[in-house]
Amino acid sequence: MRLRALYSPIAAELVVLIQLLIPSTQGVDFSPVQLPDVNLDQLGRVALTGNFDSISLYTYKQQTETAFSTNGSQALITQLPNGDFTAAAPADAYIKTMCPFVMKHGQLAGVVVGGNFTSLGDIEAQGVAMYDPSTSKITPLPGLLGQVSAVYCDQDTNTVYVGGDFKGADSTNAVAWVGMSGWANLPFAGFNGPVNAITKAPNGNIIFGGTFTGLGNTTTPQKKNQQLVNLASANISSRATTDSTGFNDPKNIVCKTSSKDGPGTTWLLEDKTPGFWRADLNFGFQPTKLRLYNTHQDGRGTKTFRFTAFPINGIMNLTYSDPVTQQEMVCDASGARCPLSDNTTLAFQDFYFYNRVGMNAFQIDISDWYGDGGGLDGIQLFQDDIYAYAIPSLNEPTCSDPKLPSNSTPTGPWIVSPSGKSESQYLTVDLSPQEIQSAQASVVFQPDIKQKGNYSVTVYTPGCLADNSCSRRGIANVTGIFTEGGSPIPNQQIFQTNNFDKYDQIYSGPVDPNSEKFRSTVTLTPDTRQDKSITLVAQRVRYAPTNYTDGLNGIFEFNPTQGSMLTDYSKSPFDQAGMDLQPEAIVTSLAVAGGISYVGGNLTDTNGRFKNIFSVTDGNATSLSNGGLNAQVAAFQVFGDFLYVGGNFTDTVNGSVPGLKNVAAYNTVSQSWAALGSGVRGRVNTIVPLELNITEKQLETCITVNGDFDQLEAFGSAPAVPVQGFGVWVPSRANWLQNLNITTRSIMGKLSTATNITGSNPLLAGTISSQGVPGAQDAVSLTSKPLALNSLGVKIQPQQVTSPMRKRAVSGQNVTGAVAGLFHKNGKLNVTVIGGHFTATASNGSTINNLAFINGTGAVSGLGSGLDEDSVFLALGMQADILYAGGTISGNLDNAAVNGLVLYDLAQNNFAFPQPPALGGDKVAVNAITTRPKSTQVYVAGNFDTAGSLGCPSVCMFDKGQWSQPGSGLSGSVAALMWQGNDKLLAGGNISINGNATTLANYDTKKGQWTPLDDSATAVPGPVTALTPANDAASQFWVAGKSTNGSAFLLKYADSKFHTVSGLGDQTLIQGLSMLSLNGNHDKNDLVPQSMTLLITGSLNLPNFGNASAAVFDGNTFTPFILSTSGSGSGSLSQLFSEKTVNFKSSGGHLALGFVVLIALACALGATFLLVVAGILVERYRRRAEGYQPAPTSYFDPQTSNMGRIPPEHLFGRLGQKGDAPIL
């Protein structure tokens, strides 16, 4: 069990910490990456489709596809030179506050980071740590148990003031880190309630704001030592126990509330022998009182004892009241031995612990005795903390005296998990999505509340590293009822992905005591919005009393130069302002601007001057314009002359300023309110500045608004914009970034805080993702001179979580975003087509569903009416100017049903008529479309059985207005098609030929016959999802898909056999393959020509890197190429499409067979021609040498000539004679 922080000496530990330092994480050096030198010239225009909100080339080693987190974890964030954001140090929970700790001499010691995390930069850090921005070193600052909500770094005093909901040193909720020496208690020892904000007033004093009513050193519980530690569930042991029957069981004295002696109720030691009684518990605790019942059996009894705590093996100092003198006494300092009275009139004797120390076991060592030996009749242990454990046996024992002891009620298949490094055992349950929805698991906690008052209620979550469940941990919903007749608090999400034990405050306020009619309860259940299997844990809930007041009310002013505390709070304008508020004020925000201090929260002036926000100036609390705001303020941010305010308000108190919906700006100079557009639809939690390139090469500070809202409200001519809790206000444009028609980065996520660091980039905290192509969702162009991604100009809306999703029939993946694309250029017609499952905005402002057209001027349009909005386009093809668009398409055109395929005339900008007869079958989907070379035949493939009335499963051919079945015997689902010459078609998928399963099949158009490809049924380990040629004849090709075991595969087919490529992670999904040319050469190998590379697109997992949307493969190594994000996760790329096809060239490897034959033929013809010419020349030379003369052109008169009657022998008779020339 991890209890060290509860009992170890903090100061000594921190001195060692600062001297030795904690091993650092790796520094962020912004290392550039060498991009592949691709040459796209021969391809013409090139583009990529996919499912992403932001996308960029992989140019720096620090880039990842990690998107903004939705599991409750955040990170320290810095900006790369290319403008992308990267996590400098991930945390396992929220980061709430930061400040740069600059010492008096001006040196930066580090950035102090606070939150409810348990690790930062993969180093254990409980709620607070120091971050060095120059090296990225993380230094934990151990000693606090709980969460940190506010820090303020004061250079003048070398002090960091820390506030939150925690215990540390001898303080609660507020403490100081001084210089580099460690924690120091503040003079007032903190507060009796959580601290939410800290700032420095213009007079130099430190101002604390929160939910408290008194100081830590002036408020203590009215009733202490109220909760029993359950010894009944402990493992009880002893040494030197008597062998007398009935007195030899050390469990006899557990759950005893009387000093009755006798067998079964008394435990005795051997005669005249020292010994011990020990209890080992399954949870940690901090006892405050020990109650012992001495035995008087046969004149025996314990005379002296001492208390030893484990695992520290430390002897505890105890105090007690002397039974005779009634004086407060301290146990013997040497050995800490305590006397136990043998007065028979005393039922028990109480001993109080001088120090609060954590332990999970203890031992009563008996060193002296009365009579013949020692023994006890009973033992009880008490603590101040009020806990309810998820495991019922760990709660207060029912055999003892509590009337309504703490208890719990687990429902569902929970199992007990060992404590490991946590402080107690806990419950664990594994839940499927169906079990989550049906609420089959819950734990109801009921604490033992004996006194009415204000309490801080905290839920404890054990860390996930100890039980190796981090990847499975889910989200818990927690709610509670705290007052009789009161309403339950709203559900609160607790993300259980923390690496180490975490503490989440869920409530602070009044709690009624237990009675026969009422018990306060806290209920933990799984969040029903989770759609995957999860592991849920439940450990314990703590109620800490906070209601004891000495006059404060949510705000306190501290003068660090005074050695003693002022007790007259009326002398402080801040303290007086708090006392003038209605009781139970909550201060959430503090800020100073223009020499004026501002206070915000959930508060109301008792004199009716203001609500929820006020200022303190000239020693007085002053209302802001219009009486403040009409609901709670949650966040402040000062920028320039403006104080930006966020919360859940809708207007000023008097309702005179429109547009102040959850966010507003207060001009501190003119003292007037201004709206940010018309606000946002939902609560704002934080406001954080962020520098962005709004104009080219010019950084500008923008204001990010973060919270639980889903829309930027419409104002002026700007429409409402759907968002996911994140908006960026551009002060110079007085508009939301999402409304501006400018080129800037795509940013998603949420920010919680930020801080400026002299000489370094601003440091952010939160969960944001940004990739490098502005305004690009789901489709981008790719250029190689220079290598860059650019927007295609289609305003595709980011996919919302609730968007309908259709499945691709072969691979089974959910389909969202852009899936397919093509370029079509014919005369003056120049159109880019994007298909998939998305919503986009046309140039005329209309809505486009799933298929978009971009003409040569950049104008964007969509289909007309007739198709269902949930249609998904998975494949595109062209024949003349007719677009063939296939997928999971349904609708009705010209009173005819459409299913799987639709034809669109790009020249006429309308649906083609008539449409082909609809495809039929179960779950019809068209996954691939290709046109036969030098033909008008269009082949359509996918998952279907019929085309109109024609039986035509899996692959069907459309030509001249009618369907034809190519061959017979093919069935199943086809995902990809590829031509191998003009007459052979290769089909890949999950298919069968004449009932024999295979993954690849050839169709010979001349023979009209399907045949399986070689040994593809056994060599290819699962359904095929992608194909691409590896040479011009496509006799060699690449094939990819998903194995039957769920892992991705990549193979090359060459020389009539398959070659397996390894190196991709198990979670990889390959959606597309393309061969690209290079300007240079890579190392020679047998798989990829030296001057080419294989581009792999999809959702890729690369070992030793992580996720990527595209990678290049040179035959030896997979290299990340393109990264993208979508919503709260990694994005994906479906395919690359281009205007022209790639030409393969020799790069030291073998030429294709076709090239060899053509070259050989050309060489033979050339040689023959040269031989013929040479023969002619030689013959002419010989004839001249032998006296040949040209015959006269008028050798005879054709009118009188008798040539036609010359006998042949007269004409050729002397040809064979030598010597003279032939005579005619």
Coordinates of C-alpha atoms in Angstrom, one line a residue, residues 278-720:
R278 CA -1.6 -7.0 16.2
A279 CA -4.2 -6.0 13.5
D280 CA -3.4 -5.9 9.8
L281 CA -6.1 -4.1 7.8
N282 CA -6.9 -3.9 4.1
F283 CA -7.0 -0.1 4.0
G284 CA -5.1 2.9 5.3
F285 CA -6.2 5.1 8.1
Q286 CA -5.1 7.9 10.4
P287 CA -6.2 7.2 13.9
T288 CA -6.8 9.9 16.4
K289 CA -7.9 8.0 19.5
L290 CA -7.2 4.5 21.0
R291 CA -9.7 3.0 23.5
L292 CA -8.5 0.0 25.6
Y293 CA -10.7 -2.2 27.9
N294 CA -8.3 -3.7 30.5
T295 CA -9.0 -7.2 31.8
H296 CA -9.3 -8.1 35.4
Q297 CA -9.5 -11.9 34.9
D298 CA -8.1 -13.7 37.9
G299 CA -6.3 -10.4 39.0
R300 CA -4.5 -10.1 35.7
G301 CA -4.3 -7.1 33.5
T302 CA -2.0 -4.9 31.3
K303 CA 0.1 -2.4 33.2
T304 CA 2.2 -0.7 30.5
F305 CA 2.0 -0.9 26.7
R306 CA 3.1 1.0 23.6
F307 CA 1.5 1.5 20.2
T308 CA 3.6 0.6 17.1
A309 CA 2.4 1.7 13.6
F310 CA 3.2 -0.1 10.3
P311 CA 4.5 -0.1 7.7
I312 CA 6.7 2.7 9.1
N313 CA 7.5 0.5 12.2
G314 CA 7.2 3.7 14.3
I315 CA 6.3 4.0 18.0
M316 CA 3.5 6.5 18.4
N317 CA 3.4 9.2 21.0
L318 CA 0.1 9.2 23.0
T319 CA -1.5 11.4 25.6
Y320 CA -4.2 10.5 28.1
S321 CA -6.1 11.8 31.1
D322 CA -4.8 10.5 34.4
P323 CA -7.7 8.5 36.0
V324 CA -6.8 9.8 39.5
T325 CA -5.7 13.4 39.0
Q326 CA -7.6 14.0 35.8
Q327 CA -4.5 15.8 34.5
E328 CA -3.5 15.6 30.8
M329 CA -0.4 13.3 30.7
V330 CA 2.0 12.2 28.0
C331 CA 3.2 8.7 27.8
D332 CA 6.7 8.0 28.9
A333 CA 9.0 9.7 26.4
S334 CA 11.6 7.0 26.6
G335 CA 10.0 4.2 24.7
A336 CA 6.5 5.9 24.7
R337 CA 5.2 3.4 27.2
C338 CA 1.7 4.2 28.4
P339 CA 0.2 3.1 31.7
L340 CA -3.2 1.3 31.8
S341 CA -5.2 1.5 35.0
D342 CA -6.4 -1.6 36.8
N343 CA -9.3 0.3 38.4
T344 CA -12.3 -2.0 38.1
T345 CA -14.7 0.9 38.0
L346 CA -13.2 2.2 34.8
A347 CA -14.8 0.5 31.8
F348 CA -12.1 1.8 29.4
Q349 CA -9.3 4.3 29.1
D350 CA -8.8 6.6 26.1
F351 CA -5.4 7.6 24.6
Y352 CA -5.0 10.3 22.0
F353 CA -2.4 10.3 19.2
Y354 CA -0.1 13.3 19.4
N355 CA 0.6 13.2 15.6
R356 CA -1.7 12.2 12.7
V357 CA 0.2 9.4 10.9
G358 CA -1.1 7.1 8.2
M359 CA -0.9 3.3 8.7
N360 CA -2.4 0.1 7.6
A361 CA -1.4 -2.1 10.6
F362 CA -0.6 -1.6 14.2
Q363 CA 0.6 -3.5 17.2
I364 CA 0.0 -3.2 21.0
D365 CA 3.2 -4.2 22.7
I366 CA 2.6 -5.2 26.4
S367 CA 5.7 -4.9 28.5
D368 CA 4.3 -5.1 32.1
W369 CA 1.3 -6.6 33.8
Y370 CA -0.8 -6.9 36.9
G371 CA -0.9 -10.2 38.7
D372 CA 0.3 -13.2 36.7
G373 CA 0.2 -11.7 33.3
G374 CA -1.2 -9.2 30.8
G375 CA -4.3 -9.2 28.7
L376 CA -7.2 -7.1 27.4
D377 CA -11.0 -7.3 27.3
G378 CA -11.5 -4.9 24.3
I379 CA -10.0 -2.5 21.8
Q380 CA -11.4 0.3 19.6
L381 CA -9.7 2.7 17.2
F382 CA -11.2 6.0 16.1
Q383 CA -10.4 8.6 13.4
D384 CA -11.7 12.1 12.6
D385 CA -12.1 11.4 8.9
I386 CA -15.5 10.1 7.8
Y387 CA -15.3 7.4 5.2
A388 CA -17.6 5.1 3.4
Y389 CA -15.8 2.2 1.6
A390 CA -17.1 0.5 -1.5
I391 CA -16.2 -2.9 0.0
P392 CA -18.8 -3.3 2.8
S393 CA -16.5 -5.2 5.2
L394 CA -14.2 -2.2 5.4
N395 CA -16.8 0.1 6.8
E396 CA -17.6 0.6 10.5
P397 CA -18.3 -2.6 12.2
T398 CA -22.0 -3.3 12.9
C399 CA -21.0 -5.3 16.0
S400 CA -19.9 -2.0 17.7
D401 CA -21.9 0.8 19.1
P402 CA -22.7 3.1 16.0
K403 CA -26.5 3.2 15.5
L404 CA -26.2 4.1 11.8
P405 CA -22.6 3.0 10.8
S406 CA -21.1 3.8 7.5
N407 CA -21.9 1.3 4.8
S408 CA -22.1 0.7 1.1
T409 CA -24.3 -1.3 -1.3
P410 CA -22.6 -2.6 -4.4
T411 CA -24.9 -3.9 -7.2
G412 CA -23.5 -5.8 -10.1
P413 CA -20.6 -8.3 -10.8
W414 CA -18.0 -6.4 -8.8
I415 CA -14.9 -8.2 -7.6
V416 CA -12.5 -7.2 -4.9
S417 CA -9.1 -6.0 -6.2
P418 CA -6.0 -5.9 -4.0
S419 CA -4.8 -2.5 -2.8
G420 CA -1.4 -2.7 -4.6
K421 CA 0.0 0.8 -4.3
S422 CA -3.3 2.3 -3.3
E423 CA -4.5 3.0 0.2
S424 CA -7.1 0.3 0.4
Q425 CA -8.7 -2.6 -1.4
Y426 CA -11.3 -1.6 -4.0
L427 CA -14.0 -3.0 -6.2
T428 CA -13.6 -3.6 -10.0
V429 CA -16.1 -4.5 -12.7
D430 CA -15.7 -5.1 -16.4
L431 CA -18.7 -3.8 -18.4
S432 CA -19.8 -4.2 -22.0
P433 CA -21.6 -1.4 -23.8
Q434 CA -24.9 -3.2 -23.2
E435 CA -24.2 -3.6 -19.5
I436 CA -23.3 0.1 -19.3
Q437 CA -26.6 1.1 -20.9
S438 CA -28.6 -1.2 -18.7
A439 CA -27.0 0.2 -15.5
Q440 CA -26.0 -3.2 -14.2
A441 CA -23.3 -1.9 -11.9
S442 CA -23.5 0.7 -9.1
V443 CA -22.2 1.4 -5.6
V444 CA -24.2 3.5 -3.1
F445 CA -22.0 5.0 -0.3
Q446 CA -23.6 6.0 3.0
P447 CA -21.3 7.6 5.5
D448 CA -21.7 7.9 9.3
I449 CA -22.6 11.6 9.7
K450 CA -23.2 12.5 13.3
Q451 CA -23.3 16.3 13.2
K452 CA -25.0 18.8 10.9
G453 CA -22.7 21.2 9.1
N454 CA -20.9 22.0 5.9
Y455 CA -18.7 19.3 4.4
S456 CA -16.4 18.8 1.5
V457 CA -17.2 15.5 -0.2
T458 CA -14.4 13.7 -2.1
V459 CA -14.4 10.6 -4.2
Y460 CA -11.2 8.5 -4.2
T461 CA -10.1 6.7 -7.4
P462 CA -7.3 4.1 -7.2
G463 CA -4.6 4.5 -9.9
C464 CA -4.7 2.3 -13.0
L465 CA -1.0 1.5 -13.3
A466 CA -1.0 -0.9 -10.4
D467 CA -3.7 -3.2 -11.9
N468 CA -2.6 -2.5 -15.5
S469 CA -6.1 -1.3 -16.4
C470 CA -5.3 2.2 -17.9
S471 CA -6.3 1.3 -21.4
R472 CA -9.6 0.0 -20.2
R473 CA -10.6 2.5 -17.6
G474 CA -13.8 4.4 -18.3
I475 CA -15.8 7.3 -16.9
A476 CA -17.9 7.2 -13.8
N477 CA -21.0 9.3 -13.1
V478 CA -21.3 10.4 -9.5
T479 CA -24.3 12.0 -7.8
G480 CA -25.4 12.5 -4.2
I481 CA -28.0 13.6 -1.8
F482 CA -26.8 15.6 1.2
T483 CA -29.7 17.3 2.9
E484 CA -33.1 16.0 4.0
G485 CA -35.7 17.0 1.4
G486 CA -32.9 18.3 -0.9
S487 CA -32.4 17.4 -4.5
P488 CA -29.6 15.3 -5.8
I489 CA -26.6 17.2 -7.2
P490 CA -26.2 17.0 -11.0
N491 CA -24.3 14.0 -12.3
Q492 CA -20.5 14.7 -12.3
Q493 CA -18.1 12.8 -14.5
I494 CA -15.0 11.3 -13.0
F495 CA -12.5 10.1 -15.5
Q496 CA -10.8 7.0 -14.0
T497 CA -7.7 7.0 -16.2
N498 CA -5.4 8.4 -13.5
N499 CA -2.1 6.6 -13.1
F500 CA -2.0 6.9 -9.3
D501 CA -4.6 7.5 -6.6
K502 CA -6.7 10.6 -7.3
Y503 CA -9.1 12.7 -5.2
D504 CA -12.1 14.5 -6.8
Q505 CA -14.2 16.9 -4.9
I506 CA -17.8 16.4 -5.9
Y507 CA -19.6 18.6 -3.4
S508 CA -19.0 21.3 -0.8
G509 CA -21.9 22.5 1.3
P510 CA -24.4 21.6 4.0
V511 CA -24.9 18.0 5.0
D512 CA -27.6 16.8 7.4
P513 CA -26.8 14.1 10.0
N514 CA -28.0 10.5 9.9
S515 CA -31.5 9.7 11.2
E516 CA -34.1 7.0 10.9
K517 CA -35.6 9.1 8.0
F518 CA -32.6 10.4 6.2
R519 CA -29.1 9.3 5.2
S520 CA -26.7 11.2 3.0
T521 CA -25.7 9.0 0.0
V522 CA -23.2 9.1 -2.9
T523 CA -24.0 6.9 -5.9
L524 CA -21.3 5.8 -8.4
T525 CA -22.4 4.4 -11.8
P526 CA -20.8 4.1 -15.3
D527 CA -21.4 7.0 -17.6
T528 CA -24.0 5.7 -20.1
R529 CA -22.6 7.7 -23.0
Q530 CA -19.7 5.2 -23.3
D531 CA -19.9 3.0 -26.4
K532 CA -17.1 0.6 -25.7
S533 CA -16.2 -2.0 -23.0
I534 CA -14.7 -0.4 -19.9
T535 CA -13.3 -1.2 -16.5
L536 CA -14.9 0.7 -13.6
V537 CA -13.5 0.9 -10.1
A538 CA -15.0 2.1 -6.8
Q539 CA -13.0 2.6 -3.6
R540 CA -14.2 5.1 -1.0
V541 CA -15.8 8.5 -0.3
R542 CA -14.7 11.0 2.3
Y543 CA -16.8 13.7 4.1
A544 CA -14.6 16.4 5.6
P545 CA -16.3 19.0 7.9
T546 CA -15.8 22.7 6.8
N547 CA -18.6 24.6 8.4
Y548 CA -16.9 26.0 11.5
T549 CA -16.6 29.7 11.0
D550 CA -14.6 32.6 12.5
G551 CA -16.2 35.3 10.3
L552 CA -14.7 34.8 6.9
N553 CA -16.9 34.2 3.9
G554 CA -15.1 33.1 0.8
I555 CA -12.3 35.7 0.6
F556 CA -9.2 36.4 2.7
E557 CA -6.4 39.0 2.5
F558 CA -3.0 37.9 3.8
N559 CA -0.1 40.4 4.5
P560 CA 3.1 38.3 4.0
T561 CA 5.2 41.0 5.8
Q562 CA 3.4 40.6 9.1
G563 CA 4.6 38.1 11.6
S564 CA 1.2 37.6 13.2
M565 CA -2.3 37.3 12.0
L566 CA -4.9 40.0 12.2
T567 CA -8.0 38.8 14.0
D568 CA -10.1 41.9 13.1
Y569 CA -11.2 41.1 9.6
S570 CA -13.0 44.4 9.3
K571 CA -9.6 46.2 8.8
S572 CA -9.3 44.4 5.4
P573 CA -11.5 45.6 2.5
F574 CA -11.4 42.2 1.0
D575 CA -12.4 40.4 4.3
Q576 CA -15.0 43.0 4.9
A577 CA -16.4 42.5 1.4
G578 CA -16.7 38.8 2.1
M579 CA -18.5 39.4 5.4
D580 CA -20.9 41.7 3.6
L581 CA -21.9 38.9 1.2
Q582 CA -24.7 36.5 1.9
P583 CA -23.6 33.4 3.7
E584 CA -21.9 30.5 1.9
A585 CA -20.5 32.7 -0.8
I586 CA -18.3 30.9 -3.4
V587 CA -15.4 32.9 -4.9
T588 CA -14.2 31.3 -8.1
S589 CA -12.1 34.0 -9.8
L590 CA -9.7 36.8 -8.8
A591 CA -7.9 39.2 -11.1
V592 CA -6.2 42.6 -11.0
A593 CA -6.4 45.1 -13.9
G594 CA -5.5 48.8 -14.0
G595 CA -4.8 48.8 -10.2
I596 CA -8.3 47.4 -9.4
S597 CA -9.0 44.0 -8.0
Y598 CA -11.9 42.0 -9.4
V599 CA -13.8 39.2 -7.6
G600 CA -16.2 36.7 -9.2
G601 CA -18.1 33.7 -8.3
N602 CA -21.5 32.7 -6.9
L603 CA -22.1 35.6 -4.5
T604 CA -24.6 38.3 -3.6
D605 CA -24.1 41.5 -1.6
T606 CA -26.4 41.6 1.4
N607 CA -27.1 45.3 0.7
G608 CA -28.2 44.5 -2.9
R609 CA -25.5 46.4 -4.6
F610 CA -24.2 43.7 -6.8
K611 CA -24.3 40.0 -7.8
N612 CA -21.6 37.5 -8.8
I613 CA -18.9 40.0 -9.6
F614 CA -17.5 43.2 -7.9
S615 CA -14.3 45.2 -7.6
V616 CA -12.3 46.3 -4.7
T617 CA -10.7 49.8 -5.1
D618 CA -9.8 52.6 -2.7
G619 CA -10.5 50.2 0.2
N620 CA -14.1 49.5 -0.7
A621 CA -16.1 46.8 -2.5
T622 CA -17.8 48.4 -5.5
S623 CA -20.4 47.2 -8.0
L624 CA -19.6 46.9 -11.6
S625 CA -21.8 48.5 -14.2
N626 CA -25.4 47.3 -14.3
G627 CA -25.1 45.6 -10.9
G628 CA -22.9 42.8 -12.1
L629 CA -24.1 39.6 -13.8
N630 CA -27.3 37.5 -13.3
A631 CA -25.7 34.1 -12.6
Q632 CA -22.4 32.6 -11.4
V633 CA -19.0 33.6 -12.8
A634 CA -16.5 30.8 -13.3
A635 CA -13.5 32.4 -15.0
F636 CA -11.6 35.6 -15.5
Q637 CA -8.9 36.6 -18.1
V638 CA -7.3 40.0 -18.4
F639 CA -6.2 41.2 -21.8
G640 CA -5.5 44.8 -22.6
D641 CA -8.2 47.1 -21.1
F642 CA -10.7 44.2 -21.0
L643 CA -11.6 41.7 -18.3
Y644 CA -13.1 38.7 -20.1
V645 CA -15.6 36.9 -17.9
G646 CA -17.1 33.4 -18.3
G647 CA -19.8 31.5 -16.5
N648 CA -23.4 30.5 -16.9
F649 CA -25.0 34.0 -16.9
T650 CA -27.2 35.4 -19.6
D651 CA -27.1 39.2 -19.0
T652 CA -26.3 41.8 -16.4
V653 CA -28.4 42.1 -13.3
N654 CA -30.6 44.8 -14.7
G655 CA -30.8 43.1 -18.1
S656 CA -29.6 46.0 -20.2
V657 CA -26.8 44.5 -22.3
P658 CA -27.8 42.0 -24.9
G659 CA -25.5 39.2 -26.1
L660 CA -23.9 38.4 -22.7
K661 CA -24.7 34.7 -22.9
N662 CA -22.2 32.8 -20.7
V663 CA -19.3 35.0 -21.8
A664 CA -18.7 38.8 -21.7
A665 CA -16.0 41.4 -21.8
Y666 CA -15.8 44.3 -19.3
N667 CA -13.9 47.4 -20.4
T668 CA -12.0 48.4 -17.2
V669 CA -11.4 51.9 -18.6
S670 CA -14.9 52.9 -19.7
Q671 CA -16.4 50.6 -17.1
S672 CA -18.9 49.1 -19.5
W673 CA -19.9 45.7 -20.7
A674 CA -19.4 44.4 -24.2
A675 CA -20.7 41.2 -25.9
L676 CA -18.6 38.6 -27.7
G677 CA -21.0 38.2 -30.6
S678 CA -24.1 36.9 -29.0
G679 CA -22.2 34.5 -26.7
V680 CA -22.3 30.8 -26.6
R681 CA -25.0 28.1 -25.9
G682 CA -23.8 26.6 -22.6
R683 CA -21.6 27.2 -19.6
V684 CA -18.1 28.6 -20.0
N685 CA -15.5 27.2 -17.6
T686 CA -12.2 28.7 -18.6
I687 CA -10.9 31.7 -20.7
V688 CA -7.4 31.3 -22.0
P689 CA -5.3 33.6 -24.3
L690 CA -3.7 32.0 -27.4
E691 CA -1.4 33.5 -30.0
L692 CA -2.4 32.7 -33.6
N693 CA -1.4 33.9 -37.1
I694 CA -4.6 35.8 -38.0
T695 CA -2.8 37.8 -40.6
E696 CA 0.2 36.4 -42.6
K697 CA 3.4 36.2 -40.5
Q698 CA 1.8 38.3 -37.7
L699 CA 1.0 36.7 -34.3
E700 CA -2.0 38.0 -32.6
T701 CA -3.4 37.3 -29.1
C702 CA -6.8 35.7 -29.3
I703 CA -9.2 34.7 -26.5
T704 CA -10.2 31.1 -26.3
V705 CA -13.5 30.3 -24.6
N706 CA -13.7 26.7 -23.2
G707 CA -16.6 25.0 -21.5
D708 CA -19.8 22.9 -21.9
F709 CA -21.3 24.6 -24.8
D710 CA -22.2 23.3 -28.3
Q711 CA -22.8 26.5 -30.3
L712 CA -21.5 29.9 -31.0
E713 CA -24.6 32.0 -31.2
A714 CA -25.6 33.8 -34.4
F715 CA -25.1 37.6 -34.5
G716 CA -25.3 40.2 -37.2
S717 CA -24.8 38.4 -40.5
A718 CA -22.9 35.6 -38.9
P719 CA -24.8 32.3 -38.6
A720 CA -24.7 30.0 -35.5

